[in-house]
Amino acid sequence: MMSNLDTFSRPLHRYGDISANEPKLAIQTLTKPELYDQAEPKQLMAINSGVTELQPENAYVFGKLRVQFPTESVQREFNRIARLPGEKELDATSAKQLLSEDVNFDLAHDLDWILTVDGKDHYLLQARSDMELKQMIQSLVMTPGEIAYHVVTGVIGNNVTLQSGQSLPTLRCDYLMAFTFKEFINRICQETNIDEALATDMFEKLLLISNNPGRNVNDIALNYSMLNCMDVYQFSGQLAEHGSDNSKSYNFIGTEVVPAKIQGQKQLVDVIYKYRMRGSDQVILRACQVDVSHEYPYIIRPLEHYCPSP
């Protein structure tokens, strides 16, 4: 018997079909009647060659998830069940507490799940199935009093207009990872054995440059590497130890994403991390290589010395 976690979420009909499950086909229009003549097999092949498959637009977004009422009727129903006063904004703690109960889970389908980046709304998130939707509910509040970060891997769909008049592209949530700032710092320290202060300093700097929609290959590779390449933080710790006397200390100054020098059938990019010696123009370059060919990126070459092309 199929469990509830295996059933697909019901579509949000108020916004039309916002699913991005199936790639679209671009079909070349052929008007000459002779192309359909069975006696001309070569011309019939031209019809097939005119059909091209459009690749889905993938995303790897690092942001924060929030929920809102799409209509006043949904708001009234939520407040009635939760026995709350008529508030316009939906509190994350109240939403998690109410929607976590099985009898109220169906109401989660009727809410707007908004993924924000740098405080701005970027996507209307659609759970691929009830399993992802339940994960979204639980991720609203990870630890009381701490801000939760959300990483969503998925496929971007069409722009839709919300009941509020706001227009956002849809994002099918195929994979969700949520954590607090403290949890991620603890992970860095455990995997790299560097000091907590160093891990915090480096992660805060990377947070400033990760404010992107995560929908082009450069943004996807940057977001993925800063969250999954622990060598980046370990190398920062090594530089700190090397420059403990402040005479040869290096400061992280930024990143750059470029196509890999050797390309095959895959789409590979190098994420370059730059460090400058204090009081000098000397710059150290380190880079990891990320495969962004498909929806789920992955690191194929760890952080190592990088020599730019002449």
Tab-separated table of C-alpha atoms in Angstrom:
chain	number	residue	atom	x	y	z
A	1	MET	CA	0.000	0.000	0.000
A	2	MET	CA	1.312	3.437	-0.904
A	3	SER	CA	1.910	5.621	2.132
A	4	ASN	CA	0.831	9.230	2.401
A	5	LEU	CA	4.433	10.308	1.883
A	6	ASP	CA	4.424	8.763	-1.575
A	7	THR	CA	1.348	10.560	-2.860
A	8	PHE	CA	1.792	13.679	-4.947
A	9	SER	CA	0.644	17.045	-3.671
A	10	ARG	CA	-2.573	18.273	-5.154
A	11	PRO	CA	-1.948	21.110	-7.640
A	12	LEU	CA	-2.531	24.704	-6.595
A	13	HIS	CA	-5.382	25.294	-9.017
A	14	ARG	CA	-5.808	28.944	-8.071
A	15	TYR	CA	-2.551	29.634	-9.921
A	16	GLY	CA	-3.175	27.262	-12.790
A	17	ASP	CA	-0.687	24.561	-13.730
A	18	ILE	CA	2.524	25.583	-12.000
A	19	SER	CA	4.171	22.173	-12.213
A	20	ALA	CA	7.547	21.943	-13.923
A	21	ASN	CA	7.633	18.168	-14.036
A	22	GLU	CA	7.646	17.723	-17.783
A	23	PRO	CA	9.978	19.465	-20.251
A	24	LYS	CA	8.218	21.323	-23.035
A	25	LEU	CA	8.647	20.651	-26.740
A	26	ALA	CA	9.333	23.348	-29.271
A	27	ILE	CA	7.798	22.165	-32.551
A	28	GLN	CA	8.753	23.767	-35.841
A	29	THR	CA	5.675	24.555	-37.912
A	30	LEU	CA	5.764	22.993	-41.372
A	31	THR	CA	3.107	24.178	-43.785
A	32	LYS	CA	4.082	22.574	-47.079
A	33	PRO	CA	1.622	19.741	-47.811
A	34	GLU	CA	4.254	17.761	-49.716
A	35	LEU	CA	6.089	17.154	-46.434
A	36	TYR	CA	3.304	14.790	-45.474
A	37	ASP	CA	3.500	12.752	-48.667
A	38	GLN	CA	4.251	9.147	-47.765
A	39	ALA	CA	6.293	8.876	-50.962
A	40	GLU	CA	8.872	11.315	-49.605
A	41	PRO	CA	10.468	9.633	-46.572
A	42	LYS	CA	13.391	12.084	-46.496
A	43	GLN	CA	11.001	15.011	-46.189
A	44	LEU	CA	9.114	13.233	-43.458
A	45	MET	CA	12.352	13.087	-41.514
A	46	ALA	CA	12.412	16.874	-41.653
A	47	ILE	CA	9.305	16.903	-39.481
A	48	ASN	CA	11.056	14.902	-36.773
A	49	SER	CA	14.164	17.071	-36.976
A	50	GLY	CA	11.990	20.105	-36.324
A	51	VAL	CA	11.100	18.849	-32.852
A	52	THR	CA	13.550	19.968	-30.203
A	53	GLU	CA	13.345	19.418	-26.491
A	54	LEU	CA	13.811	22.435	-24.256
A	55	GLN	CA	15.920	21.682	-21.219
A	56	PRO	CA	14.304	22.555	-17.870
A	57	GLU	CA	15.797	25.482	-15.979
A	58	ASN	CA	17.336	24.160	-12.790
A	59	ALA	CA	17.924	26.076	-9.580
A	60	TYR	CA	19.972	25.669	-6.425
A	61	VAL	CA	18.764	28.447	-4.153
A	62	PHE	CA	20.052	29.474	-0.752
A	63	GLY	CA	17.441	31.568	1.023
A	64	LYS	CA	14.712	31.590	3.632
A	65	LEU	CA	11.232	30.122	3.495
A	66	ARG	CA	8.097	31.847	4.685
A	67	VAL	CA	4.365	31.263	4.334
A	68	GLN	CA	1.532	33.669	3.720
A	69	PHE	CA	-2.227	33.613	3.317
A	70	PRO	CA	-3.233	33.740	-0.354
A	71	THR	CA	-6.784	34.904	0.391
A	72	GLU	CA	-8.825	36.197	3.272
A	73	SER	CA	-10.953	33.034	3.273
A	74	VAL	CA	-7.856	30.854	3.852
A	75	GLN	CA	-6.749	33.236	6.577
A	76	ARG	CA	-10.126	32.989	8.326
A	77	GLU	CA	-10.080	29.186	8.131
A	78	PHE	CA	-6.564	29.038	9.551
A	79	ASN	CA	-7.415	31.413	12.394
A	80	ARG	CA	-10.602	29.475	13.137
A	81	ILE	CA	-8.743	26.188	13.478
A	82	ALA	CA	-5.867	27.724	15.415
A	83	ARG	CA	-8.208	29.907	17.490
A	84	LEU	CA	-6.130	32.966	16.676
A	85	PRO	CA	-7.240	36.586	16.214
A	86	GLY	CA	-7.546	37.852	12.650
A	87	GLU	CA	-3.920	38.659	11.900
A	88	LYS	CA	-2.794	39.514	8.372
A	89	GLU	CA	0.673	37.984	8.616
A	90	LEU	CA	1.222	34.298	9.242
A	91	ASP	CA	3.506	33.494	12.153
A	92	ALA	CA	5.989	30.707	11.347
A	93	THR	CA	5.742	29.123	14.783
A	94	SER	CA	1.950	29.032	14.691
A	95	ALA	CA	1.970	27.666	11.141
A	96	LYS	CA	4.373	24.852	12.022
A	97	GLN	CA	2.446	23.915	15.150
A	98	LEU	CA	-0.917	23.809	13.382
A	99	LEU	CA	0.149	22.188	10.100
A	100	SER	CA	2.197	19.488	11.854
A	101	GLU	CA	-1.043	17.920	13.053
A	102	ASP	CA	-2.327	15.362	10.572
A	103	VAL	CA	-5.883	16.653	10.709
A	104	ASN	CA	-4.704	20.090	9.576
A	105	PHE	CA	-2.082	19.026	7.034
A	106	ASP	CA	-4.378	19.522	4.046
A	107	LEU	CA	-4.470	23.246	4.826
A	108	ALA	CA	-0.761	23.479	3.939
A	109	HIS	CA	-1.696	23.031	0.263
A	110	ASP	CA	-3.736	26.221	0.385
A	111	LEU	CA	-0.955	28.486	1.652
A	112	ASP	CA	1.602	30.419	-0.387
A	113	TRP	CA	5.122	29.134	0.267
A	114	ILE	CA	7.537	31.914	-0.626
A	115	LEU	CA	11.298	31.478	-0.934
A	116	THR	CA	13.128	34.732	-0.248
A	117	VAL	CA	16.707	35.711	-1.065
A	118	ASP	CA	18.284	38.653	0.744
A	119	GLY	CA	14.880	39.585	2.130
A	120	LYS	CA	13.191	39.731	-1.290
A	121	ASP	CA	10.577	37.296	-2.579
A	122	HIS	CA	12.007	35.251	-5.470
A	123	TYR	CA	9.976	32.054	-5.913
A	124	LEU	CA	6.608	30.500	-5.213
A	125	LEU	CA	7.681	27.114	-3.900
A	126	GLN	CA	5.674	24.033	-4.881
A	127	ALA	CA	6.283	20.767	-3.096
A	128	ARG	CA	6.839	17.849	-5.464
A	129	SER	CA	4.993	15.522	-3.083
A	130	ASP	CA	3.555	15.428	0.406
A	131	MET	CA	6.954	14.334	1.700
A	132	GLU	CA	8.572	17.601	0.592
A	133	LEU	CA	5.596	19.567	1.891
A	134	LYS	CA	5.977	18.018	5.340
A	135	GLN	CA	9.668	18.859	5.270
A	136	MET	CA	8.806	22.448	4.403
A	137	ILE	CA	6.471	22.626	7.394
A	138	GLN	CA	9.070	21.258	9.801
A	139	SER	CA	11.731	23.628	8.470
A	140	LEU	CA	9.769	26.787	9.232
A	141	VAL	CA	11.213	26.889	12.746
A	142	MET	CA	14.334	24.779	13.285
A	143	THR	CA	15.366	26.035	16.740
A	144	PRO	CA	13.293	28.576	18.700
A	145	GLY	CA	14.919	31.984	18.533
A	146	GLU	CA	17.272	31.089	15.661
A	147	ILE	CA	16.922	31.956	11.987
A	148	ALA	CA	16.525	28.979	9.668
A	149	TYR	CA	18.218	28.885	6.269
A	150	HIS	CA	16.753	26.886	3.400
A	151	VAL	CA	18.490	25.348	0.398
A	152	VAL	CA	16.158	24.239	-2.383
A	153	THR	CA	17.086	22.135	-5.402
A	154	GLY	CA	14.420	22.141	-8.061
A	155	VAL	CA	13.124	23.178	-11.453
A	156	ILE	CA	11.866	26.661	-12.293
A	157	GLY	CA	8.446	26.933	-13.878
A	158	ASN	CA	6.360	29.740	-15.333
A	159	ASN	CA	5.657	33.067	-13.714
A	160	VAL	CA	2.324	33.184	-11.908
A	161	THR	CA	0.361	36.021	-10.398
A	162	LEU	CA	-0.581	35.516	-6.780
A	163	GLN	CA	-3.916	36.607	-5.386
A	164	SER	CA	-2.113	39.612	-3.899
A	165	GLY	CA	-1.093	40.706	-7.401
A	166	GLN	CA	2.542	39.746	-6.912
A	167	SER	CA	4.181	37.916	-9.826
A	168	LEU	CA	6.732	35.188	-9.054
A	169	PRO	CA	8.241	32.241	-10.916
A	170	THR	CA	7.353	28.850	-9.516
A	171	LEU	CA	10.018	26.527	-8.175
A	172	ARG	CA	9.326	22.823	-7.796
A	173	CYS	CA	10.950	21.654	-4.578
A	174	ASP	CA	12.698	18.371	-5.370
A	175	TYR	CA	15.077	18.534	-2.418
A	176	LEU	CA	15.091	20.689	0.692
A	177	MET	CA	17.864	21.199	3.213
A	178	ALA	CA	17.304	23.424	6.248
A	179	PHE	CA	19.643	24.428	9.055
A	180	THR	CA	20.393	27.246	11.472
A	181	PHE	CA	23.483	29.415	11.457
A	182	LYS	CA	24.825	27.696	14.563
A	183	GLU	CA	24.235	24.222	13.130
A	184	PHE	CA	26.228	25.012	9.994
A	185	ILE	CA	29.099	26.534	11.981
A	186	ASN	CA	29.204	23.374	14.117
A	187	ARG	CA	29.350	21.266	10.965
A	188	ILE	CA	32.296	23.294	9.632
A	189	CYS	CA	34.199	22.946	12.912
A	190	GLN	CA	33.561	19.196	13.113
A	191	GLU	CA	34.650	18.471	9.533
A	192	THR	CA	37.639	20.831	9.382
A	193	ASN	CA	38.792	21.176	13.010
A	194	ILE	CA	39.181	24.941	12.604
A	195	ASP	CA	38.336	27.496	15.255
A	196	GLU	CA	34.681	28.519	15.596
A	197	ALA	CA	35.552	32.194	15.190
A	198	LEU	CA	37.334	31.493	11.883
A	199	ALA	CA	34.442	29.395	10.609
A	200	THR	CA	31.977	32.114	11.540
A	201	ASP	CA	34.025	34.844	9.885
A	202	MET	CA	34.368	32.938	6.608
A	203	PHE	CA	30.736	31.858	6.455
A	204	GLU	CA	29.528	35.411	7.119
A	205	LYS	CA	31.658	36.679	4.241
A	206	LEU	CA	30.282	34.019	1.913
A	207	LEU	CA	26.730	34.863	2.966
A	208	LEU	CA	27.217	38.348	1.550
A	209	ILE	CA	28.035	37.010	-1.924
A	210	SER	CA	25.425	34.255	-1.977
A	211	ASN	CA	22.499	36.669	-2.318
A	212	ASN	CA	21.576	35.440	-5.778
A	213	PRO	CA	18.522	33.707	-7.278
A	214	GLY	CA	20.499	30.513	-7.901
A	215	ARG	CA	19.168	29.988	-11.400
A	216	ASN	CA	22.225	30.338	-13.652
A	217	VAL	CA	25.179	27.954	-13.627
A	218	ASN	CA	27.526	30.446	-11.943
A	219	ASP	CA	25.152	31.083	-9.041
A	220	ILE	CA	24.352	27.378	-8.706
A	221	ALA	CA	28.042	26.448	-8.557
A	222	LEU	CA	28.869	29.205	-6.064
A	223	ASN	CA	25.980	28.333	-3.755
A	224	TYR	CA	26.768	24.639	-3.890
A	225	SER	CA	30.481	25.031	-3.219
A	226	MET	CA	30.087	27.354	-0.225
A	227	LEU	CA	27.739	24.875	1.429
A	228	ASN	CA	29.399	21.597	0.466
A	229	CYS	CA	33.105	22.211	-0.109
A	230	MET	CA	34.473	22.172	3.423
A	231	ASP	CA	37.985	22.591	1.995
A	232	VAL	CA	37.160	26.274	1.553
A	233	TYR	CA	36.863	26.733	5.301
A	234	GLN	CA	39.776	24.459	6.095
A	235	PHE	CA	42.061	26.444	3.794
A	236	SER	CA	40.993	29.678	5.494
A	237	GLY	CA	41.990	28.103	8.790
A	238	GLN	CA	45.390	27.124	7.368
A	239	LEU	CA	45.992	30.677	6.163
A	240	ALA	CA	45.098	31.996	9.600
A	241	GLU	CA	47.644	29.683	11.239
A	242	HIS	CA	50.290	30.562	8.650
A	243	GLY	CA	49.794	34.271	9.253
A	244	SER	CA	49.548	34.136	13.028
A	245	ASP	CA	52.326	36.725	13.332
A	246	ASN	CA	50.323	39.081	11.023
A	247	SER	CA	53.353	39.482	8.754
A	248	LYS	CA	51.998	37.057	6.154
A	249	SER	CA	48.291	37.009	6.895
A	250	TYR	CA	45.806	36.665	4.045
A	251	ASN	CA	42.283	38.022	3.785
A	252	PHE	CA	39.493	36.503	1.732
A	253	ILE	CA	38.544	39.087	-0.929
A	254	GLY	CA	35.956	37.367	-3.106
A	255	THR	CA	35.049	34.685	-5.599
A	256	GLU	CA	34.852	34.219	-9.339
A	257	VAL	CA	33.118	31.523	-11.350
A	258	VAL	CA	34.484	30.626	-14.791
A	259	PRO	CA	33.962	27.760	-17.250
A	260	ALA	CA	36.368	24.881	-16.713
A	261	LYS	CA	39.367	24.902	-19.032
A	262	ILE	CA	38.590	21.420	-20.296
A	263	GLN	CA	35.003	20.744	-21.297
A	264	GLY	CA	33.459	17.515	-22.515
A	265	GLN	CA	29.829	16.562	-22.732
A	266	LYS	CA	29.304	17.836	-19.205
A	267	GLN	CA	28.971	21.452	-18.125
A	268	LEU	CA	31.812	22.133	-15.691
A	269	VAL	CA	32.707	25.359	-13.907
A	270	ASP	CA	35.533	26.402	-11.604
A	271	VAL	CA	34.622	28.306	-8.451
A	272	ILE	CA	37.674	30.413	-7.598
A	273	TYR	CA	38.292	31.694	-4.071
A	274	LYS	CA	40.670	34.654	-3.802
A	275	TYR	CA	42.887	35.621	-0.857
A	276	ARG	CA	45.159	38.682	-0.693
A	277	MET	CA	48.166	39.132	1.537
A	278	ARG	CA	47.680	41.996	3.948
A	279	GLY	CA	49.622	45.086	2.866
A	280	SER	CA	50.519	43.527	-0.481
A	281	ASP	CA	49.109	42.896	-3.957
A	282	GLN	CA	49.969	39.198	-3.769
A	283	VAL	CA	46.861	37.066	-4.325
A	284	ILE	CA	46.408	33.335	-3.750
A	285	LEU	CA	43.869	31.505	-5.886
A	286	ARG	CA	42.181	28.255	-4.943
A	287	ALA	CA	39.362	26.627	-6.887
A	288	CYS	CA	37.033	23.653	-6.797
A	289	GLN	CA	35.286	22.284	-9.870
A	290	VAL	CA	31.536	21.728	-9.932
A	291	ASP	CA	29.432	19.772	-12.408
A	292	VAL	CA	26.274	21.772	-13.146
A	293	SER	CA	25.089	19.682	-16.104
A	294	HIS	CA	21.918	18.522	-14.400
A	295	GLU	CA	19.525	19.425	-11.612
A	296	TYR	CA	21.738	18.111	-8.820
A	297	PRO	CA	25.226	19.680	-8.895
A	298	TYR	CA	28.224	17.958	-7.363
A	299	ILE	CA	31.924	18.599	-6.791
A	300	ILE	CA	34.217	16.640	-9.106
A	301	ARG	CA	37.502	18.275	-8.087
A	302	PRO	CA	38.230	19.465	-4.535
A	303	LEU	CA	39.797	22.789	-3.642
A	304	GLU	CA	43.297	23.063	-5.101
A	305	HIS	CA	45.767	25.585	-6.478
A	306	TYR	CA	44.359	27.479	-9.472
A	307	CYS	CA	46.391	28.982	-12.290
A	308	PRO	CA	44.354	31.337	-14.510
A	309	SER	CA	44.655	31.134	-18.265
A	310	PRO	CA	47.118	33.631	-19.797
